[in-house]
Amino acid sequence: MREKKVVIEVGDGAAIPDPDDKGLFTAWRISFFGTIAIIVYLLVTKPDPYLDIIKFLPDGIVVTFKVTFASIGLALILGLIAGLGRISKNRWFNLAASTYIEVVRGIPLLVQLFYIYFALGHLIRVPDMVAAIIAMGFCYGAYMGEVFRAGINSIDDGQTEASLSLGFNRSQTMRYVILPQAWRTILPPVGNEFIALLKDTSLVSILAVSDILRRGREFASESFLYFETYTMVALIYLLITLVLSKLLSNMENRLSHYERR
Amino acid sequence: MNVVNPIITIRNVVKSFGAFLALDDVSLTVEPGQKVVVIGPSGSGKSTLLRTINQLEEISSGSIVVDGQEVSDPKNDINRIREEVGMVFQSFNLFRHKTVLENLTLAPIKLKKEPVKEAEKRAMELLDKVGMVDKATSFPVQLSVGQQQRVAIARALAMTPKIMLFDEPTSALDPEMIGEVLEVMVTLAREGMTMVVVTHEMGFAREVGDKVVFMDEGKIIEIASPDQFFDHPENDRTRKFLEQIL
């Protein structure tokens, strides 16, 4: 039986390296080792100010990762619910999920961040970081919803029929048969969204959350070394996304073990 | 003549897809242990008929009673009825993320709460029966299509069903693999399983069938014993169909 190859492309994550690319010069290698070379070069040739800058940033990296992981967790939960809603035969569940996705996709992320931060701030006092996580998770949940829907739809109807014919009900079929298989199709775009989200967390720097960019801005405004600071900030972001994209590509490879002969 | 209560009773079933009548007032009974072979040209509604028995297709009107339970009645738990009715598909539909053994044990463990060890032991016995013991730890994609179909039969049997439905089980197989699958089906028939088989394998129909059902354009045209059916078909359309394929 021929396998159907499904590729879902969403968003502006990062180019996930192709594991089959065995050449010496790949885009990933050039970017990764290039970035490291530049960072090392700058630190060695101009330790002042680059060493000070890079010492100032790690707190921000921790915050960026905290916001990213918490947001992606929330987004995955919301995304699964939204995705199941979009394929649900229950009219109201379906409508609610579709409306959520429609509304979120129609508002710029930055505006949503402001809105949730300030509107929420009117109603309840939540820490800045929590507001940022809710806003990011809420927004990316909508994107994830579409990814989940596409992933679930990519599984052949025959799998569902075989499961039903054994006596599994719809939700057991989803849990034991469809989702474990859909996960493989979903992982690349989810990884992509993860990287896109990590980059978009730089937006939370305007909400007084001390992420990488915020720390960089603080350093720059005190030292007036704007060019040097933002160079280092950009290189750090690039390094993180390159490492993540490589990890994801390895994970993807491992997950497809039952496809290989 | 002694009266045996049928295990499947299909009465005046109509199934429409929009304006198209896939099943047009179909009635059929299957007695316990009987092997019913359904044949007919493609698009005649034979697969649809089979799929209504376990409600993979909902019927538009009529009644289907399986083992004393009306399948279209929402008060009856269709999932429990389906546990009693195994199904084998044209395209096998093995769970691609599970090994052969896991394909067989998933439903018994999750649905019947069988202990893992016991389910695996029984699964190995079934794999032995279909000659697939040595592939227990393989994934479906590593098997030939004939092997996949044999595993699919074993998977359905793992739920110890009372009835087995076969939806063109050999149509997607390479010719040299048809024999191995039919062999498993013949063994199953000898053991007394109640079987409803949609197929184009006329040799199988003649050898194994107790009753041959010929369908065309959503209607049952003729029901007869295999000898009667193949040697003295009563209906013109049956005769024409047999001329074309034999």
XYZ file of C-alpha atoms in Angstrom:
507
model
C 0.000 0.000 0.000
C 1.399 3.388 -0.875
C 1.823 5.759 2.034
C 0.326 9.155 1.695
C 2.827 11.818 2.532
C 1.266 14.796 4.213
C 3.137 18.006 4.760
C 1.486 20.863 6.594
C 3.105 24.229 6.306
C 1.979 26.949 8.643
C 3.447 30.156 9.941
C 6.868 31.662 10.143
C 8.709 29.291 12.481
C 12.040 28.313 11.125
C 13.273 26.087 8.383
C 13.460 22.656 9.996
C 16.589 20.984 8.607
C 15.910 18.101 6.280
C 17.355 14.982 7.948
C 18.057 13.462 4.538
C 20.354 16.323 3.610
C 23.771 14.711 3.982
C 25.862 17.414 2.317
C 28.703 19.080 4.217
C 27.421 22.593 3.580
C 23.814 22.818 4.666
C 21.988 26.056 5.352
C 21.716 25.004 8.969
C 25.433 24.344 9.411
C 26.429 27.572 7.737
C 24.036 29.543 9.948
C 24.869 27.713 13.150
C 28.644 27.657 12.940
C 28.638 31.125 11.397
C 26.707 32.471 14.363
C 29.036 30.832 16.858
C 32.073 32.094 14.964
C 30.779 35.651 14.981
C 29.950 35.547 18.704
C 33.369 34.147 19.560
C 35.076 36.650 17.278
C 33.275 39.574 18.911
C 33.979 38.339 22.427
C 37.662 37.796 21.704
C 38.383 40.926 19.710
C 36.145 43.324 21.652
C 35.520 41.912 25.118
C 34.530 45.432 26.046
C 31.562 45.855 25.572
C 30.478 42.435 24.218
C 31.437 40.480 27.317
C 29.377 42.876 29.461
C 26.430 42.536 27.113
C 26.477 38.764 27.056
C 26.765 38.636 30.849
C 23.693 40.836 31.123
C 21.452 38.643 28.933
C 21.139 35.155 30.585
C 18.355 36.256 32.984
C 16.421 37.302 29.924
C 17.038 33.962 28.200
C 15.539 32.147 31.196
C 12.469 34.393 31.090
C 12.085 33.915 27.345
C 12.132 30.143 27.791
C 9.688 30.261 30.711
C 7.215 32.319 28.701
C 7.726 30.122 25.630
C 7.197 26.786 27.381
C 4.230 27.944 29.445
C 2.602 29.528 26.382
C 3.158 26.501 24.169
C 1.648 24.277 26.870
C -1.442 26.451 27.022
C -1.539 26.708 23.227
C -1.371 22.917 22.813
C -4.294 22.387 25.180
C -6.382 25.130 23.562
C -5.284 23.924 20.130
C -6.362 20.338 20.768
C -9.751 21.519 22.014
C -10.142 23.923 19.088
C -9.008 21.285 16.590
C -11.428 18.687 17.929
C -14.135 21.366 17.891
C -13.491 22.146 14.255
C -14.071 18.537 13.238
C -16.879 17.925 15.738
C -20.345 17.073 14.528
C -21.727 18.940 17.529
C -22.871 22.208 16.005
C -22.237 24.466 19.002
C -18.830 23.039 19.856
C -17.861 23.404 16.224
C -19.163 26.960 16.023
C -17.403 28.010 19.232
C -14.081 26.603 18.040
C -14.394 28.162 14.590
C -15.302 31.543 16.054
C -12.343 31.445 18.451
C -9.969 30.713 15.593
C -11.571 33.313 13.345
C -11.401 36.079 15.960
C -7.868 35.376 17.115
C -6.487 35.147 13.614
C -8.063 38.486 12.762
C -6.281 40.500 15.455
C -2.548 41.240 15.404
C -0.660 39.493 18.168
C 0.727 42.753 19.516
C -2.779 44.215 19.789
C -3.981 41.042 21.538
C -1.088 41.298 23.975
C -1.942 44.897 24.814
C -5.612 44.070 25.047
C -5.307 41.065 27.321
C -2.678 42.795 29.436
C -4.555 46.024 29.980
C -8.146 44.776 29.765
C -7.367 41.885 32.065
C -5.501 44.273 34.329
C -8.742 46.212 34.750
C -10.583 43.173 36.046
C -7.982 41.248 38.021
C -4.428 41.855 39.038
C -2.236 39.190 37.532
C 1.560 39.225 37.375
C 2.942 40.598 34.113
C 4.406 37.272 33.183
C 1.082 35.450 33.635
C -0.749 38.002 31.494
C 1.886 37.580 28.808
C 1.589 33.787 28.910
C -2.215 33.871 28.714
C -2.086 36.232 25.750
C 0.543 34.228 23.856
C -1.130 30.893 24.616
C -4.561 32.176 23.641
C -3.293 33.446 20.324
C -1.148 30.463 19.408
C -3.905 28.078 20.518
C -5.876 29.248 17.508
C -3.007 28.492 15.136
C -2.496 25.140 16.829
C -6.187 24.378 16.391
C -5.755 24.489 12.646
C -2.638 22.336 12.852
C -4.441 19.709 14.939
C -7.414 19.734 12.593
C -5.223 19.201 9.547
C -3.263 16.471 11.341
C -6.372 14.574 12.387
C -7.871 14.912 8.919
C -4.706 13.493 7.384
C -5.388 10.079 8.957
C -7.151 7.690 6.618
C -10.861 7.070 7.375
C -10.108 3.343 7.273
C -8.305 3.670 10.612
C -11.433 5.100 12.199
C -13.624 2.437 10.630
C -11.372 -0.381 11.799
C -11.378 1.041 15.310
C -15.158 1.495 15.393
C -15.710 -2.001 14.016
C -13.786 -3.430 16.985
C -16.161 -1.709 19.382
C -14.258 1.463 20.267
C -16.428 4.565 20.543
C -15.553 7.873 18.893
C -13.462 9.326 21.697
C -11.580 6.062 22.328
C -10.868 5.938 18.594
C -9.485 9.451 18.759
C -7.354 8.649 21.794
C -5.963 5.222 20.905
C -5.876 5.270 17.110
C -6.100 8.705 15.508
C -4.161 11.088 17.762
C -1.084 8.842 18.187
C -0.817 8.712 14.400
C -1.777 12.338 13.809
C 0.954 13.425 16.216
C 3.565 12.439 13.647
C 1.999 14.689 11.020
C 1.400 17.399 13.574
C 4.879 17.498 15.091
C 6.692 19.410 12.323
C 4.168 22.269 12.181
C 3.878 22.282 15.985
C 7.658 22.553 16.195
C 7.478 25.343 13.686
C 4.861 27.148 15.767
C 7.010 26.594 18.836
C 9.931 28.402 17.230
C 7.668 31.123 15.870
C 6.252 31.557 19.362
C 9.701 31.776 20.891
C 10.530 34.610 18.532
C 7.197 36.299 19.139
C 7.823 36.299 22.889
C 10.091 39.242 22.147
C 6.826 41.193 21.941
C 6.237 40.671 25.655
C 9.213 42.911 26.360
C 6.802 45.816 25.996
C 4.723 44.398 28.859
C 7.508 44.873 31.394
C 8.497 41.214 31.176
C 12.279 40.963 31.316
C 12.964 38.673 28.403
C 16.048 38.743 26.179
C 14.976 41.793 24.223
C 13.894 43.697 27.345
C 17.232 43.019 29.006
C 18.959 44.189 25.857
C 16.933 47.398 25.810
C 17.798 48.034 29.449
C 21.477 47.574 28.751
C 21.395 49.731 25.648
C 19.521 52.587 27.259
C 22.118 52.801 30.019
C 25.228 52.317 27.941
C 23.978 53.891 24.686
C 25.583 50.971 22.851
C 22.533 50.264 20.688
C 24.313 48.710 17.736
C 26.479 46.344 19.807
C 23.624 45.304 22.114
C 21.098 44.524 19.416
C 23.728 42.664 17.400
C 24.254 40.375 20.367
C 20.495 40.067 21.017
C 19.902 39.035 17.396
C 22.736 36.495 17.499
C 21.409 34.949 20.728
C 17.901 34.574 19.275
C 19.334 33.058 16.111
C 21.451 30.606 18.062
C 18.470 29.457 20.139
C 16.160 28.933 17.145
C 18.859 27.075 15.219
C 19.455 24.673 18.111
C 15.721 24.152 18.554
C 15.115 23.494 14.880
C 17.856 20.868 14.918
C 16.384 19.191 17.996
C 12.962 19.119 16.364
C 14.322 17.597 13.213
C 15.958 14.818 15.243
C 12.764 14.216 17.179
C 10.767 13.999 13.981
C 13.188 11.439 12.696
C 12.805 9.285 15.779
C 9.020 9.560 15.762
C 8.705 8.112 12.282
C 10.386 4.828 13.305
C 7.385 2.685 12.423
C 7.353 4.034 8.910
C 10.749 2.668 8.085
C 11.186 -0.736 6.664
C -37.929 -28.485 8.787
C -36.581 -27.219 12.053
C -36.657 -23.493 12.594
C -33.381 -21.786 13.520
C -33.483 -18.233 14.778
C -31.426 -16.061 12.452
C -28.464 -14.223 13.989
C -28.817 -11.403 11.453
C -32.190 -10.251 10.169
C -32.220 -7.506 7.573
C -35.710 -6.290 6.787
C -36.746 -3.820 4.078
C -33.584 -1.790 4.424
C -33.260 1.383 2.375
C -30.078 3.438 2.272
C -29.914 6.605 0.243
C -27.029 8.962 -0.405
C -28.939 12.094 -1.411
C -31.053 11.099 -4.374
C -29.057 7.916 -4.987
C -30.535 4.687 -3.637
C -27.607 2.516 -2.566
C -29.908 -0.057 -0.985
C -33.445 -0.384 -2.245
C -35.697 -2.441 0.020
C -33.240 -5.190 0.876
C -34.160 -8.143 3.089
C -31.893 -11.017 4.094
C -31.452 -13.421 6.986
C -28.304 -15.154 8.163
C -28.490 -18.142 10.490
C -25.808 -18.943 13.057
C -22.924 -20.745 11.387
C -24.074 -19.855 7.914
C -21.674 -18.570 5.274
C -23.380 -16.024 3.069
C -21.508 -14.796 0.013
C -22.655 -11.546 -1.555
C -21.653 -10.929 -5.148
C -22.568 -8.444 -7.829
C -21.120 -5.786 -10.101
C -19.342 -2.804 -8.544
C -21.747 -0.164 -7.320
C -24.447 -2.754 -6.740
C -24.656 -1.919 -3.020
C -23.056 -5.102 -1.695
C -20.415 -3.344 0.376
C -22.963 -0.835 1.617
C -25.187 -3.702 2.726
C -22.326 -5.273 4.641
C -21.449 -1.975 6.308
C -25.004 -1.418 7.504
C -24.808 -4.621 9.567
C -22.360 -2.997 12.000
C -23.674 0.519 11.384
C -20.609 1.875 9.642
C -23.399 3.065 7.351
C -26.576 4.244 9.002
C -29.708 2.985 7.309
C -32.363 5.367 6.029
C -35.249 3.040 6.851
C -35.968 -0.595 7.611
C -34.570 -2.759 10.365
C -31.421 -4.755 11.061
C -31.409 -7.090 14.051
C -28.074 -8.603 15.062
C -28.109 -11.236 17.783
C -31.466 -9.996 19.059
C -30.591 -6.285 19.031
C -31.839 -3.662 16.601
C -28.661 -1.905 15.458
C -30.327 1.349 14.399
C -32.025 1.769 17.784
C -30.113 4.466 19.688
C -31.141 2.773 22.946
C -28.878 -0.157 22.078
C -25.154 0.398 22.582
C -23.787 0.048 19.055
C -20.248 -0.338 20.404
C -21.215 -3.500 22.317
C -22.927 -4.876 19.201
C -19.799 -4.134 17.159
C -17.701 -6.165 19.602
C -19.756 -9.163 18.491
C -19.298 -8.428 14.799
C -15.771 -8.598 13.431
C -14.987 -6.850 10.186
C -12.242 -7.305 7.618
C -11.689 -4.501 5.132
C -10.512 -4.391 1.561
C -7.613 -2.147 2.579
C -6.816 -4.030 5.846
C -6.691 -0.828 7.934
C -4.195 -2.169 10.434
C -3.226 0.391 13.055
C -0.028 1.717 11.577
C 1.476 2.961 14.837
C 1.106 -0.428 16.547
C 3.011 -3.663 16.112
C 1.223 -6.731 14.813
C 0.807 -8.038 18.361
C -0.455 -4.673 19.625
C -2.934 -4.539 16.769
C -4.468 -7.727 18.140
C -4.353 -6.854 21.838
C -5.436 -3.201 21.785
C -9.185 -3.801 21.751
C -9.257 -6.794 24.150
C -7.129 -4.890 26.679
C -8.943 -1.570 26.450
C -12.498 -2.778 25.864
C -12.697 -6.150 27.569
C -10.158 -5.231 30.255
C -8.245 -8.423 29.602
C -4.953 -8.673 31.482
C -2.068 -7.874 29.134
C -0.419 -11.282 29.518
C -3.619 -13.130 28.754
C -4.448 -10.937 25.764
C -0.946 -11.457 24.384
C -1.146 -15.199 24.851
C -4.407 -15.378 22.967
C -3.100 -13.009 20.310
C -0.131 -15.308 19.733
C -2.485 -18.255 19.330
C -4.454 -16.329 16.722
C -1.264 -15.279 14.953
C -0.258 -18.913 14.892
C -3.581 -19.737 13.289
C -3.015 -17.227 10.465
C 0.666 -18.161 10.209
C 2.047 -14.827 11.384
C 3.743 -15.649 14.701
C 7.192 -14.669 13.463
C 5.958 -11.189 12.559
C 4.437 -10.395 15.967
C 6.831 -7.536 16.646
C 6.781 -6.091 13.127
C 4.936 -2.956 12.142
C 2.228 -3.240 9.471
C 4.291 -1.300 6.943
C 6.914 -4.063 7.080
C 4.438 -6.711 5.931
C 3.245 -7.748 2.496
C -0.385 -6.963 1.760
C -1.340 -10.616 2.087
C 0.305 -10.760 5.510
C -1.438 -7.541 6.504
C -4.797 -9.004 5.622
C -4.113 -12.170 7.604
C -3.210 -10.028 10.620
C -6.383 -7.994 10.068
C -8.448 -11.189 10.233
C -6.664 -12.191 13.441
C -7.276 -8.729 14.893
C -11.002 -9.050 14.294
C -10.992 -12.551 15.804
C -9.218 -11.286 18.930
C -12.528 -9.836 20.123
C -14.081 -13.346 19.804
C -16.919 -12.143 17.606
C -19.978 -14.224 16.807
C -20.115 -12.947 13.246
C -17.383 -12.011 10.768
C -17.980 -9.570 7.931
C -15.552 -9.572 4.989
C -15.624 -6.588 2.639
C -13.808 -7.692 -0.543
C -10.909 -9.053 1.511
C -8.831 -10.120 -1.487
C -9.532 -7.290 -3.931
C -6.477 -5.246 -2.968
C -4.107 -8.221 -2.985
C -1.587 -9.270 -5.572
C -2.768 -12.479 -7.237
C -0.136 -14.672 -5.592
C -1.300 -13.575 -2.141
C -5.005 -14.221 -2.587
C -4.586 -17.920 -1.807
C -3.049 -17.444 1.637
C -5.900 -15.172 2.728
C -8.632 -17.408 1.308
C -7.041 -20.345 3.088
C -7.438 -18.583 6.436
C -11.055 -17.793 5.582
C -11.798 -21.393 4.624
C -10.336 -22.619 7.930
C -12.491 -20.133 9.781
C -15.559 -21.313 7.872
C -14.815 -24.956 8.726
C -14.705 -24.023 12.401
C -18.301 -22.893 12.162
C -17.952 -19.108 12.179
C -20.935 -17.163 10.884
C -19.635 -15.267 7.882
C -20.960 -12.668 5.471
C -18.507 -12.234 2.631
C -18.572 -9.697 -0.166
C -16.194 -11.007 -2.798
C -15.385 -11.559 -6.435
C -13.823 -14.944 -5.692
C -16.352 -17.283 -7.295
C -14.340 -20.362 -6.362
C -14.598 -19.394 -2.701
C -18.325 -18.685 -3.054
C -18.911 -22.126 -4.525
C -16.698 -24.007 -2.119
C -17.567 -22.317 1.165
C -20.886 -20.533 0.695
C -24.140 -21.913 2.077
C -26.037 -19.213 0.328
C -25.124 -16.895 -2.521
C -26.747 -13.471 -2.744
C -26.631 -11.632 -6.048
C -27.111 -7.867 -5.938
C -27.503 -5.273 -8.664
C -28.472 -1.594 -8.484
C -29.154 -1.701 -4.757
C -31.502 -4.652 -4.951
C -31.126 -8.328 -4.127
C -31.828 -10.060 -7.428
C -31.372 -13.657 -6.428
C -30.639 -15.769 -3.357
C -29.706 -19.386 -3.961
C -27.449 -22.237 -2.939
C -24.074 -22.086 -4.725
C -24.857 -25.086 -6.959
C -28.225 -23.688 -7.922
C -26.765 -20.219 -8.398
C -23.788 -21.087 -10.563
C -25.340 -23.987 -12.526
C -28.959 -22.942 -12.881
C -29.309 -19.191 -12.289
C -32.940 -18.164 -12.502
C -32.622 -14.514 -13.259
C -31.495 -13.005 -16.578
C -29.283 -10.432 -14.912
C -27.591 -13.130 -12.850
C -26.941 -15.113 -15.987
C -25.464 -12.120 -17.765
C -23.215 -11.315 -14.786
C -21.977 -14.886 -14.570
C -21.283 -14.977 -18.295
C -19.148 -11.865 -17.953
C -17.013 -13.090 -15.083
C -16.733 -16.829 -15.589
